[in-house]
Amino acid sequence: RKLFFQDHHYKLDDWMPELQSTLGEELLKLTKIYVKPLLQAMKKFTIKGMAHITGGGFIENIPRILPNGYGAVIHEGSWDIPPVFTLMESVGKLNRAEMYNIFNMGIGMVIAVSPEDADTAAEYISSLGEKPYIIGTVTTETGIRIDRNGGRQ
């Protein structure tokens, strides 16, 4: 609210070409509820951790599901970041690190599975009508690192 309405005085009915909608239409999109597909997935494979990516973004939420001494590398580019986040980054003159610290960047739920289960889990979740992405890996380096090379060497 502060970014769009206090700092920049946008209105809800302002057409945003980047979004192909009004600002109000974008901001009123429903929150995705993950409970049904997660309950089904839990019957098919072992989920070692789940993190709802809310306020605090990736940086605060993912470490909560990892054992002490572990972290994760998130591969930017392994999913499409919705245009609203790029717009907020631009309008607010925020750097990308701040964006990952504040917002979910289009990833609402992270589940941790064994590497050997990742493809099977993604296929199963896709069969439930969801759009899963394999976005990173758990590491023995603590904290969350965003790999802007998308995991490519």
Short mmCIF file of N, CA and C in Angstrom, two decimals:
data_model
loop_
_atom_site.label_atom_id
_atom_site.label_comp_id
_atom_site.label_asym_id
_atom_site.label_seq_id
_atom_site.Cartn_x
_atom_site.Cartn_y
_atom_site.Cartn_z
N ARG A 1 0.84 -1.20 0.00
CA ARG A 1 0.00 0.00 0.00
C ARG A 1 0.87 1.24 0.00
N LYS A 2 1.88 1.26 0.84
CA LYS A 2 2.73 2.44 0.93
C LYS A 2 3.39 2.73 -0.42
N LEU A 3 3.93 1.70 -1.03
CA LEU A 3 4.65 1.86 -2.30
C LEU A 3 3.76 2.46 -3.38
N PHE A 4 2.58 1.90 -3.60
CA PHE A 4 1.72 2.35 -4.69
C PHE A 4 0.88 3.58 -4.34
N PHE A 5 0.36 3.64 -3.13
CA PHE A 5 -0.66 4.64 -2.83
C PHE A 5 -0.15 5.84 -2.02
N GLN A 6 0.83 5.65 -1.17
CA GLN A 6 1.37 6.78 -0.41
C GLN A 6 2.55 7.41 -1.14
N ASP A 7 3.50 6.58 -1.54
CA ASP A 7 4.71 7.11 -2.17
C ASP A 7 4.49 7.60 -3.59
N HIS A 8 3.59 6.93 -4.34
CA HIS A 8 3.44 7.23 -5.77
C HIS A 8 2.04 7.63 -6.20
N HIS A 9 1.10 7.58 -5.32
CA HIS A 9 -0.26 8.07 -5.56
C HIS A 9 -0.97 7.41 -6.74
N TYR A 10 -0.73 6.12 -6.91
CA TYR A 10 -1.50 5.37 -7.91
C TYR A 10 -2.93 5.23 -7.39
N LYS A 11 -3.83 4.89 -8.30
CA LYS A 11 -5.23 4.62 -7.95
C LYS A 11 -5.54 3.18 -8.33
N LEU A 12 -6.53 2.60 -7.65
CA LEU A 12 -6.89 1.21 -7.93
C LEU A 12 -7.31 0.98 -9.37
N ASP A 13 -7.90 2.01 -10.00
CA ASP A 13 -8.38 1.82 -11.38
C ASP A 13 -7.34 2.24 -12.42
N ASP A 14 -6.09 2.51 -12.00
CA ASP A 14 -5.03 2.82 -12.96
C ASP A 14 -4.69 1.57 -13.76
N TRP A 15 -4.71 1.69 -15.08
CA TRP A 15 -4.33 0.58 -15.96
C TRP A 15 -2.81 0.45 -15.93
N MET A 16 -2.35 -0.77 -15.70
CA MET A 16 -0.92 -1.04 -15.62
C MET A 16 -0.55 -1.96 -16.79
N PRO A 17 0.05 -1.41 -17.84
CA PRO A 17 0.38 -2.24 -19.01
C PRO A 17 1.23 -3.46 -18.65
N GLU A 18 2.13 -3.30 -17.65
CA GLU A 18 3.00 -4.41 -17.25
C GLU A 18 2.19 -5.59 -16.71
N LEU A 19 1.02 -5.28 -16.15
CA LEU A 19 0.18 -6.30 -15.53
C LEU A 19 -0.95 -6.77 -16.44
N GLN A 20 -1.20 -5.99 -17.49
CA GLN A 20 -2.35 -6.25 -18.37
C GLN A 20 -3.66 -6.24 -17.58
N SER A 21 -3.71 -5.37 -16.57
CA SER A 21 -4.91 -5.22 -15.74
C SER A 21 -4.78 -3.90 -15.00
N THR A 22 -5.84 -3.56 -14.28
CA THR A 22 -5.72 -2.40 -13.39
C THR A 22 -4.92 -2.84 -12.16
N LEU A 23 -4.40 -1.87 -11.46
CA LEU A 23 -3.67 -2.17 -10.23
C LEU A 23 -4.59 -2.85 -9.23
N GLY A 24 -5.82 -2.38 -9.13
CA GLY A 24 -6.78 -2.98 -8.20
C GLY A 24 -7.07 -4.44 -8.53
N GLU A 25 -7.23 -4.76 -9.82
CA GLU A 25 -7.50 -6.16 -10.21
C GLU A 25 -6.33 -7.05 -9.79
N GLU A 26 -5.12 -6.55 -9.99
CA GLU A 26 -3.95 -7.35 -9.61
C GLU A 26 -3.87 -7.54 -8.11
N LEU A 27 -4.08 -6.48 -7.37
CA LEU A 27 -3.93 -6.56 -5.92
C LEU A 27 -5.06 -7.34 -5.24
N LEU A 28 -6.17 -7.52 -5.95
CA LEU A 28 -7.30 -8.27 -5.38
C LEU A 28 -7.32 -9.74 -5.79
N LYS A 29 -6.28 -10.20 -6.47
CA LYS A 29 -6.22 -11.62 -6.83
C LYS A 29 -6.23 -12.45 -5.55
N LEU A 30 -6.92 -13.57 -5.60
CA LEU A 30 -7.07 -14.43 -4.43
C LEU A 30 -5.74 -15.06 -4.02
N THR A 31 -5.59 -15.27 -2.74
CA THR A 31 -4.45 -16.00 -2.20
C THR A 31 -4.65 -17.47 -2.50
N LYS A 32 -3.60 -18.12 -2.96
CA LYS A 32 -3.65 -19.55 -3.25
C LYS A 32 -3.66 -20.34 -1.95
N ILE A 33 -4.56 -21.31 -1.86
CA ILE A 33 -4.63 -22.20 -0.70
C ILE A 33 -4.06 -23.55 -1.13
N TYR A 34 -3.09 -24.06 -0.38
CA TYR A 34 -2.34 -25.26 -0.78
C TYR A 34 -2.71 -26.52 -0.02
N VAL A 35 -3.64 -26.44 0.90
CA VAL A 35 -3.88 -27.56 1.81
C VAL A 35 -4.29 -28.85 1.07
N LYS A 36 -5.22 -28.78 0.14
CA LYS A 36 -5.69 -30.01 -0.51
C LYS A 36 -4.59 -30.71 -1.30
N PRO A 37 -3.86 -30.01 -2.18
CA PRO A 37 -2.80 -30.72 -2.89
C PRO A 37 -1.68 -31.20 -1.97
N LEU A 38 -1.39 -30.47 -0.91
CA LEU A 38 -0.35 -30.92 0.01
C LEU A 38 -0.77 -32.18 0.76
N LEU A 39 -2.01 -32.24 1.20
CA LEU A 39 -2.48 -33.45 1.88
C LEU A 39 -2.41 -34.65 0.95
N GLN A 40 -2.76 -34.46 -0.32
CA GLN A 40 -2.67 -35.56 -1.28
C GLN A 40 -1.21 -35.95 -1.52
N ALA A 41 -0.34 -34.95 -1.66
CA ALA A 41 1.08 -35.22 -1.91
C ALA A 41 1.71 -35.97 -0.75
N MET A 42 1.30 -35.64 0.46
CA MET A 42 1.86 -36.29 1.65
C MET A 42 1.57 -37.80 1.67
N LYS A 43 0.54 -38.23 0.96
CA LYS A 43 0.21 -39.65 0.88
C LYS A 43 1.09 -40.37 -0.14
N LYS A 44 1.71 -39.62 -1.06
CA LYS A 44 2.46 -40.22 -2.17
C LYS A 44 3.97 -40.23 -1.98
N PHE A 45 4.51 -39.25 -1.24
CA PHE A 45 5.95 -39.18 -1.03
C PHE A 45 6.23 -38.45 0.27
N THR A 46 7.45 -38.59 0.75
CA THR A 46 7.83 -37.98 2.03
C THR A 46 8.19 -36.52 1.84
N ILE A 47 7.46 -35.66 2.52
CA ILE A 47 7.77 -34.23 2.53
C ILE A 47 8.55 -33.97 3.81
N LYS A 48 9.76 -33.45 3.66
CA LYS A 48 10.63 -33.24 4.82
C LYS A 48 10.44 -31.88 5.47
N GLY A 49 9.78 -30.97 4.75
CA GLY A 49 9.52 -29.66 5.31
C GLY A 49 8.63 -28.86 4.37
N MET A 50 7.86 -27.94 4.95
CA MET A 50 6.99 -27.05 4.16
C MET A 50 7.12 -25.64 4.70
N ALA A 51 7.19 -24.68 3.79
CA ALA A 51 7.26 -23.29 4.20
C ALA A 51 6.31 -22.48 3.33
N HIS A 52 5.35 -21.83 3.97
CA HIS A 52 4.47 -20.91 3.28
C HIS A 52 5.25 -19.60 3.16
N ILE A 53 5.52 -19.16 1.94
CA ILE A 53 6.37 -17.99 1.74
C ILE A 53 5.49 -16.74 1.80
N THR A 54 5.53 -16.10 2.96
CA THR A 54 4.69 -14.94 3.24
C THR A 54 5.60 -13.75 3.54
N GLY A 55 5.13 -12.82 4.35
CA GLY A 55 5.98 -11.71 4.77
C GLY A 55 7.28 -12.25 5.33
N GLY A 56 8.38 -11.68 4.94
CA GLY A 56 9.69 -12.19 5.31
C GLY A 56 10.31 -12.97 4.18
N GLY A 57 9.51 -13.19 3.13
CA GLY A 57 10.02 -13.79 1.91
C GLY A 57 10.76 -15.09 2.10
N PHE A 58 11.65 -15.35 1.18
CA PHE A 58 12.45 -16.58 1.18
C PHE A 58 13.41 -16.60 2.37
N ILE A 59 13.98 -15.44 2.66
CA ILE A 59 15.08 -15.35 3.61
C ILE A 59 14.66 -15.75 5.02
N GLU A 60 13.46 -15.40 5.44
CA GLU A 60 13.01 -15.75 6.79
C GLU A 60 12.27 -17.08 6.85
N ASN A 61 11.52 -17.41 5.80
CA ASN A 61 10.63 -18.57 5.87
C ASN A 61 11.30 -19.91 5.60
N ILE A 62 12.18 -20.00 4.63
CA ILE A 62 12.78 -21.29 4.28
C ILE A 62 13.66 -21.84 5.40
N PRO A 63 14.50 -21.03 6.05
CA PRO A 63 15.34 -21.61 7.12
C PRO A 63 14.55 -22.29 8.24
N ARG A 64 13.31 -21.90 8.43
CA ARG A 64 12.50 -22.49 9.50
C ARG A 64 12.23 -23.98 9.29
N ILE A 65 12.33 -24.45 8.05
CA ILE A 65 12.04 -25.86 7.79
C ILE A 65 13.30 -26.70 7.70
N LEU A 66 14.46 -26.07 7.81
CA LEU A 66 15.72 -26.78 7.63
C LEU A 66 16.36 -27.08 8.99
N PRO A 67 17.04 -28.22 9.09
CA PRO A 67 17.75 -28.51 10.34
C PRO A 67 18.87 -27.49 10.57
N ASN A 68 19.29 -27.35 11.83
CA ASN A 68 20.42 -26.48 12.15
C ASN A 68 21.63 -26.87 11.31
N GLY A 69 22.34 -25.86 10.83
CA GLY A 69 23.54 -26.12 10.04
C GLY A 69 23.29 -26.26 8.56
N TYR A 70 22.02 -26.13 8.13
CA TYR A 70 21.70 -26.25 6.71
C TYR A 70 21.13 -24.95 6.17
N GLY A 71 21.22 -24.80 4.89
CA GLY A 71 20.67 -23.65 4.20
C GLY A 71 20.15 -24.09 2.84
N ALA A 72 19.92 -23.14 1.98
CA ALA A 72 19.42 -23.47 0.64
C ALA A 72 19.95 -22.48 -0.38
N VAL A 73 20.10 -22.99 -1.58
CA VAL A 73 20.40 -22.16 -2.74
C VAL A 73 19.13 -22.15 -3.58
N ILE A 74 18.61 -20.96 -3.86
CA ILE A 74 17.42 -20.79 -4.68
C ILE A 74 17.88 -20.32 -6.06
N HIS A 75 17.45 -21.02 -7.11
CA HIS A 75 17.89 -20.73 -8.47
C HIS A 75 16.90 -19.80 -9.17
N GLU A 76 17.23 -18.50 -9.15
CA GLU A 76 16.39 -17.53 -9.86
C GLU A 76 16.37 -17.92 -11.33
N GLY A 77 15.20 -17.85 -11.92
CA GLY A 77 15.06 -18.25 -13.32
C GLY A 77 14.45 -19.64 -13.47
N SER A 78 14.32 -20.36 -12.36
CA SER A 78 13.69 -21.68 -12.44
C SER A 78 12.17 -21.57 -12.41
N TRP A 79 11.64 -20.36 -12.25
CA TRP A 79 10.21 -20.05 -12.34
C TRP A 79 10.09 -18.65 -12.88
N ASP A 80 8.92 -18.33 -13.40
CA ASP A 80 8.66 -16.98 -13.90
C ASP A 80 8.20 -16.11 -12.75
N ILE A 81 8.91 -15.01 -12.53
CA ILE A 81 8.52 -14.06 -11.50
C ILE A 81 7.35 -13.24 -12.05
N PRO A 82 6.20 -13.23 -11.38
CA PRO A 82 5.04 -12.48 -11.88
C PRO A 82 5.36 -10.99 -12.05
N PRO A 83 4.78 -10.37 -13.07
CA PRO A 83 5.07 -8.97 -13.38
C PRO A 83 4.83 -8.00 -12.23
N VAL A 84 3.91 -8.29 -11.33
CA VAL A 84 3.65 -7.36 -10.23
C VAL A 84 4.91 -7.15 -9.37
N PHE A 85 5.74 -8.17 -9.24
CA PHE A 85 6.95 -8.03 -8.44
C PHE A 85 7.99 -7.19 -9.16
N THR A 86 8.10 -7.36 -10.46
CA THR A 86 9.02 -6.53 -11.24
C THR A 86 8.57 -5.08 -11.20
N LEU A 87 7.26 -4.88 -11.25
CA LEU A 87 6.71 -3.52 -11.17
C LEU A 87 7.03 -2.90 -9.80
N MET A 88 6.80 -3.63 -8.72
CA MET A 88 7.10 -3.10 -7.39
C MET A 88 8.59 -2.79 -7.25
N GLU A 89 9.41 -3.67 -7.78
CA GLU A 89 10.87 -3.46 -7.71
C GLU A 89 11.25 -2.16 -8.42
N SER A 90 10.65 -1.93 -9.58
CA SER A 90 10.95 -0.73 -10.37
C SER A 90 10.40 0.53 -9.72
N VAL A 91 9.11 0.51 -9.39
CA VAL A 91 8.45 1.68 -8.81
C VAL A 91 9.09 2.06 -7.48
N GLY A 92 9.41 1.08 -6.68
CA GLY A 92 9.97 1.34 -5.36
C GLY A 92 11.47 1.50 -5.34
N LYS A 93 12.10 1.31 -6.52
CA LYS A 93 13.56 1.37 -6.60
C LYS A 93 14.20 0.44 -5.57
N LEU A 94 13.64 -0.77 -5.48
CA LEU A 94 14.14 -1.78 -4.55
C LEU A 94 15.17 -2.65 -5.26
N ASN A 95 16.15 -3.13 -4.53
CA ASN A 95 17.08 -4.06 -5.18
C ASN A 95 16.52 -5.47 -5.05
N ARG A 96 16.99 -6.36 -5.88
CA ARG A 96 16.45 -7.72 -5.94
C ARG A 96 16.60 -8.44 -4.62
N ALA A 97 17.69 -8.22 -3.90
CA ALA A 97 17.86 -8.88 -2.59
C ALA A 97 16.75 -8.47 -1.63
N GLU A 98 16.38 -7.18 -1.64
CA GLU A 98 15.27 -6.73 -0.79
C GLU A 98 13.97 -7.41 -1.20
N MET A 99 13.77 -7.58 -2.49
CA MET A 99 12.54 -8.21 -2.97
C MET A 99 12.40 -9.63 -2.41
N TYR A 100 13.49 -10.40 -2.44
CA TYR A 100 13.45 -11.76 -1.91
C TYR A 100 13.30 -11.78 -0.40
N ASN A 101 13.70 -10.73 0.25
CA ASN A 101 13.60 -10.65 1.70
C ASN A 101 12.19 -10.25 2.15
N ILE A 102 11.45 -9.58 1.27
CA ILE A 102 10.14 -9.05 1.64
C ILE A 102 8.99 -9.86 1.04
N PHE A 103 9.12 -10.27 -0.22
CA PHE A 103 8.00 -10.85 -0.98
C PHE A 103 8.26 -12.30 -1.35
N ASN A 104 7.21 -12.97 -1.81
CA ASN A 104 7.36 -14.37 -2.21
C ASN A 104 7.82 -14.53 -3.66
N MET A 105 7.84 -13.47 -4.42
CA MET A 105 8.33 -13.46 -5.80
C MET A 105 7.62 -14.50 -6.68
N GLY A 106 6.40 -14.84 -6.29
CA GLY A 106 5.61 -15.77 -7.09
C GLY A 106 5.64 -17.20 -6.61
N ILE A 107 6.39 -17.48 -5.56
CA ILE A 107 6.44 -18.82 -4.97
C ILE A 107 5.73 -18.75 -3.63
N GLY A 108 4.54 -19.33 -3.55
CA GLY A 108 3.75 -19.23 -2.34
C GLY A 108 4.02 -20.32 -1.33
N MET A 109 4.52 -21.46 -1.79
CA MET A 109 4.76 -22.58 -0.89
C MET A 109 6.03 -23.30 -1.36
N VAL A 110 6.88 -23.63 -0.42
CA VAL A 110 8.09 -24.42 -0.70
C VAL A 110 7.94 -25.72 0.06
N ILE A 111 8.18 -26.82 -0.63
CA ILE A 111 8.26 -28.11 0.07
C ILE A 111 9.66 -28.67 -0.15
N ALA A 112 10.18 -29.30 0.87
CA ALA A 112 11.49 -29.93 0.78
C ALA A 112 11.29 -31.44 0.71
N VAL A 113 11.89 -32.03 -0.30
CA VAL A 113 11.85 -33.49 -0.49
C VAL A 113 13.28 -33.95 -0.78
N SER A 114 13.50 -35.25 -0.68
CA SER A 114 14.80 -35.81 -1.05
C SER A 114 15.07 -35.52 -2.52
N PRO A 115 16.33 -35.30 -2.89
CA PRO A 115 16.64 -35.03 -4.30
C PRO A 115 16.09 -36.10 -5.25
N GLU A 116 16.11 -37.35 -4.81
CA GLU A 116 15.63 -38.43 -5.69
C GLU A 116 14.10 -38.40 -5.85
N ASP A 117 13.40 -37.67 -4.99
CA ASP A 117 11.94 -37.55 -5.09
C ASP A 117 11.48 -36.29 -5.81
N ALA A 118 12.40 -35.38 -6.11
CA ALA A 118 12.01 -34.06 -6.62
C ALA A 118 11.21 -34.14 -7.92
N ASP A 119 11.70 -34.87 -8.90
CA ASP A 119 10.98 -34.94 -10.18
C ASP A 119 9.63 -35.63 -10.03
N THR A 120 9.59 -36.72 -9.27
CA THR A 120 8.33 -37.44 -9.05
C THR A 120 7.33 -36.56 -8.31
N ALA A 121 7.81 -35.85 -7.31
CA ALA A 121 6.92 -34.96 -6.55
C ALA A 121 6.37 -33.86 -7.46
N ALA A 122 7.23 -33.27 -8.27
CA ALA A 122 6.79 -32.20 -9.18
C ALA A 122 5.76 -32.74 -10.18
N GLU A 123 5.99 -33.93 -10.72
CA GLU A 123 5.04 -34.52 -11.66
C GLU A 123 3.70 -34.78 -10.98
N TYR A 124 3.73 -35.33 -9.77
CA TYR A 124 2.50 -35.62 -9.06
C TYR A 124 1.73 -34.33 -8.75
N ILE A 125 2.41 -33.34 -8.24
CA ILE A 125 1.76 -32.07 -7.91
C ILE A 125 1.19 -31.42 -9.17
N SER A 126 1.89 -31.56 -10.27
CA SER A 126 1.38 -31.07 -11.55
C SER A 126 0.11 -31.80 -11.95
N SER A 127 0.05 -33.11 -11.68
CA SER A 127 -1.15 -33.89 -12.01
C SER A 127 -2.36 -33.45 -11.20
N LEU A 128 -2.12 -32.74 -10.10
CA LEU A 128 -3.20 -32.22 -9.26
C LEU A 128 -3.67 -30.85 -9.73
N GLY A 129 -3.08 -30.37 -10.83
CA GLY A 129 -3.49 -29.08 -11.38
C GLY A 129 -2.67 -27.90 -10.90
N GLU A 130 -1.62 -28.16 -10.16
CA GLU A 130 -0.75 -27.10 -9.68
C GLU A 130 0.40 -26.90 -10.67
N LYS A 131 1.16 -25.83 -10.47
CA LYS A 131 2.30 -25.55 -11.33
C LYS A 131 3.57 -25.54 -10.48
N PRO A 132 4.14 -26.72 -10.23
CA PRO A 132 5.32 -26.79 -9.36
C PRO A 132 6.61 -26.44 -10.12
N TYR A 133 7.59 -26.01 -9.38
CA TYR A 133 8.92 -25.73 -9.91
C TYR A 133 9.94 -26.31 -8.95
N ILE A 134 11.01 -26.83 -9.47
CA ILE A 134 12.14 -27.22 -8.63
C ILE A 134 13.03 -25.99 -8.60
N ILE A 135 13.02 -25.30 -7.45
CA ILE A 135 13.63 -23.97 -7.39
C ILE A 135 14.98 -23.92 -6.71
N GLY A 136 15.42 -25.02 -6.10
CA GLY A 136 16.70 -24.95 -5.42
C GLY A 136 17.08 -26.24 -4.76
N THR A 137 18.14 -26.13 -3.97
CA THR A 137 18.67 -27.28 -3.27
C THR A 137 19.03 -26.91 -1.84
N VAL A 138 18.98 -27.91 -0.98
CA VAL A 138 19.41 -27.74 0.40
C VAL A 138 20.93 -27.92 0.42
N THR A 139 21.61 -27.11 1.21
CA THR A 139 23.07 -27.17 1.29
C THR A 139 23.51 -27.22 2.76
N THR A 140 24.78 -27.51 2.97
CA THR A 140 25.34 -27.47 4.32
C THR A 140 25.89 -26.08 4.64
N GLU A 141 25.67 -25.14 3.75
CA GLU A 141 26.03 -23.73 3.99
C GLU A 141 24.78 -23.05 4.54
N THR A 142 24.85 -22.53 5.75
CA THR A 142 23.66 -21.95 6.38
C THR A 142 23.19 -20.70 5.64
N GLY A 143 21.92 -20.40 5.81
CA GLY A 143 21.32 -19.22 5.19
C GLY A 143 20.74 -19.54 3.83
N ILE A 144 20.16 -18.52 3.24
CA ILE A 144 19.56 -18.65 1.91
C ILE A 144 20.37 -17.81 0.95
N ARG A 145 20.78 -18.45 -0.14
CA ARG A 145 21.52 -17.73 -1.18
C ARG A 145 20.68 -17.79 -2.46
N ILE A 146 20.51 -16.64 -3.08
CA ILE A 146 19.79 -16.58 -4.35
C ILE A 146 20.82 -16.62 -5.45
N ASP A 147 20.77 -17.68 -6.25
CA ASP A 147 21.68 -17.85 -7.38
C ASP A 147 21.03 -17.21 -8.60
N ARG A 148 21.51 -16.05 -8.99
CA ARG A 148 20.94 -15.33 -10.11
C ARG A 148 21.39 -15.88 -11.45
N ASN A 149 22.20 -16.91 -11.43
CA ASN A 149 22.64 -17.60 -12.64
C ASN A 149 21.70 -18.76 -12.95
N GLY A 150 20.67 -18.91 -12.13
CA GLY A 150 19.66 -19.95 -12.35
C GLY A 150 20.18 -21.35 -12.22
N GLY A 151 21.29 -21.54 -11.52
CA GLY A 151 21.85 -22.88 -11.34
C GLY A 151 22.71 -23.32 -12.51
N ARG A 152 22.84 -22.46 -13.52
CA ARG A 152 23.67 -22.80 -14.68
C ARG A 152 25.11 -22.41 -14.38
N GLN A 153 26.03 -23.22 -14.78
CA GLN A 153 27.45 -22.91 -14.58
C GLN A 153 28.04 -22.19 -15.77
#
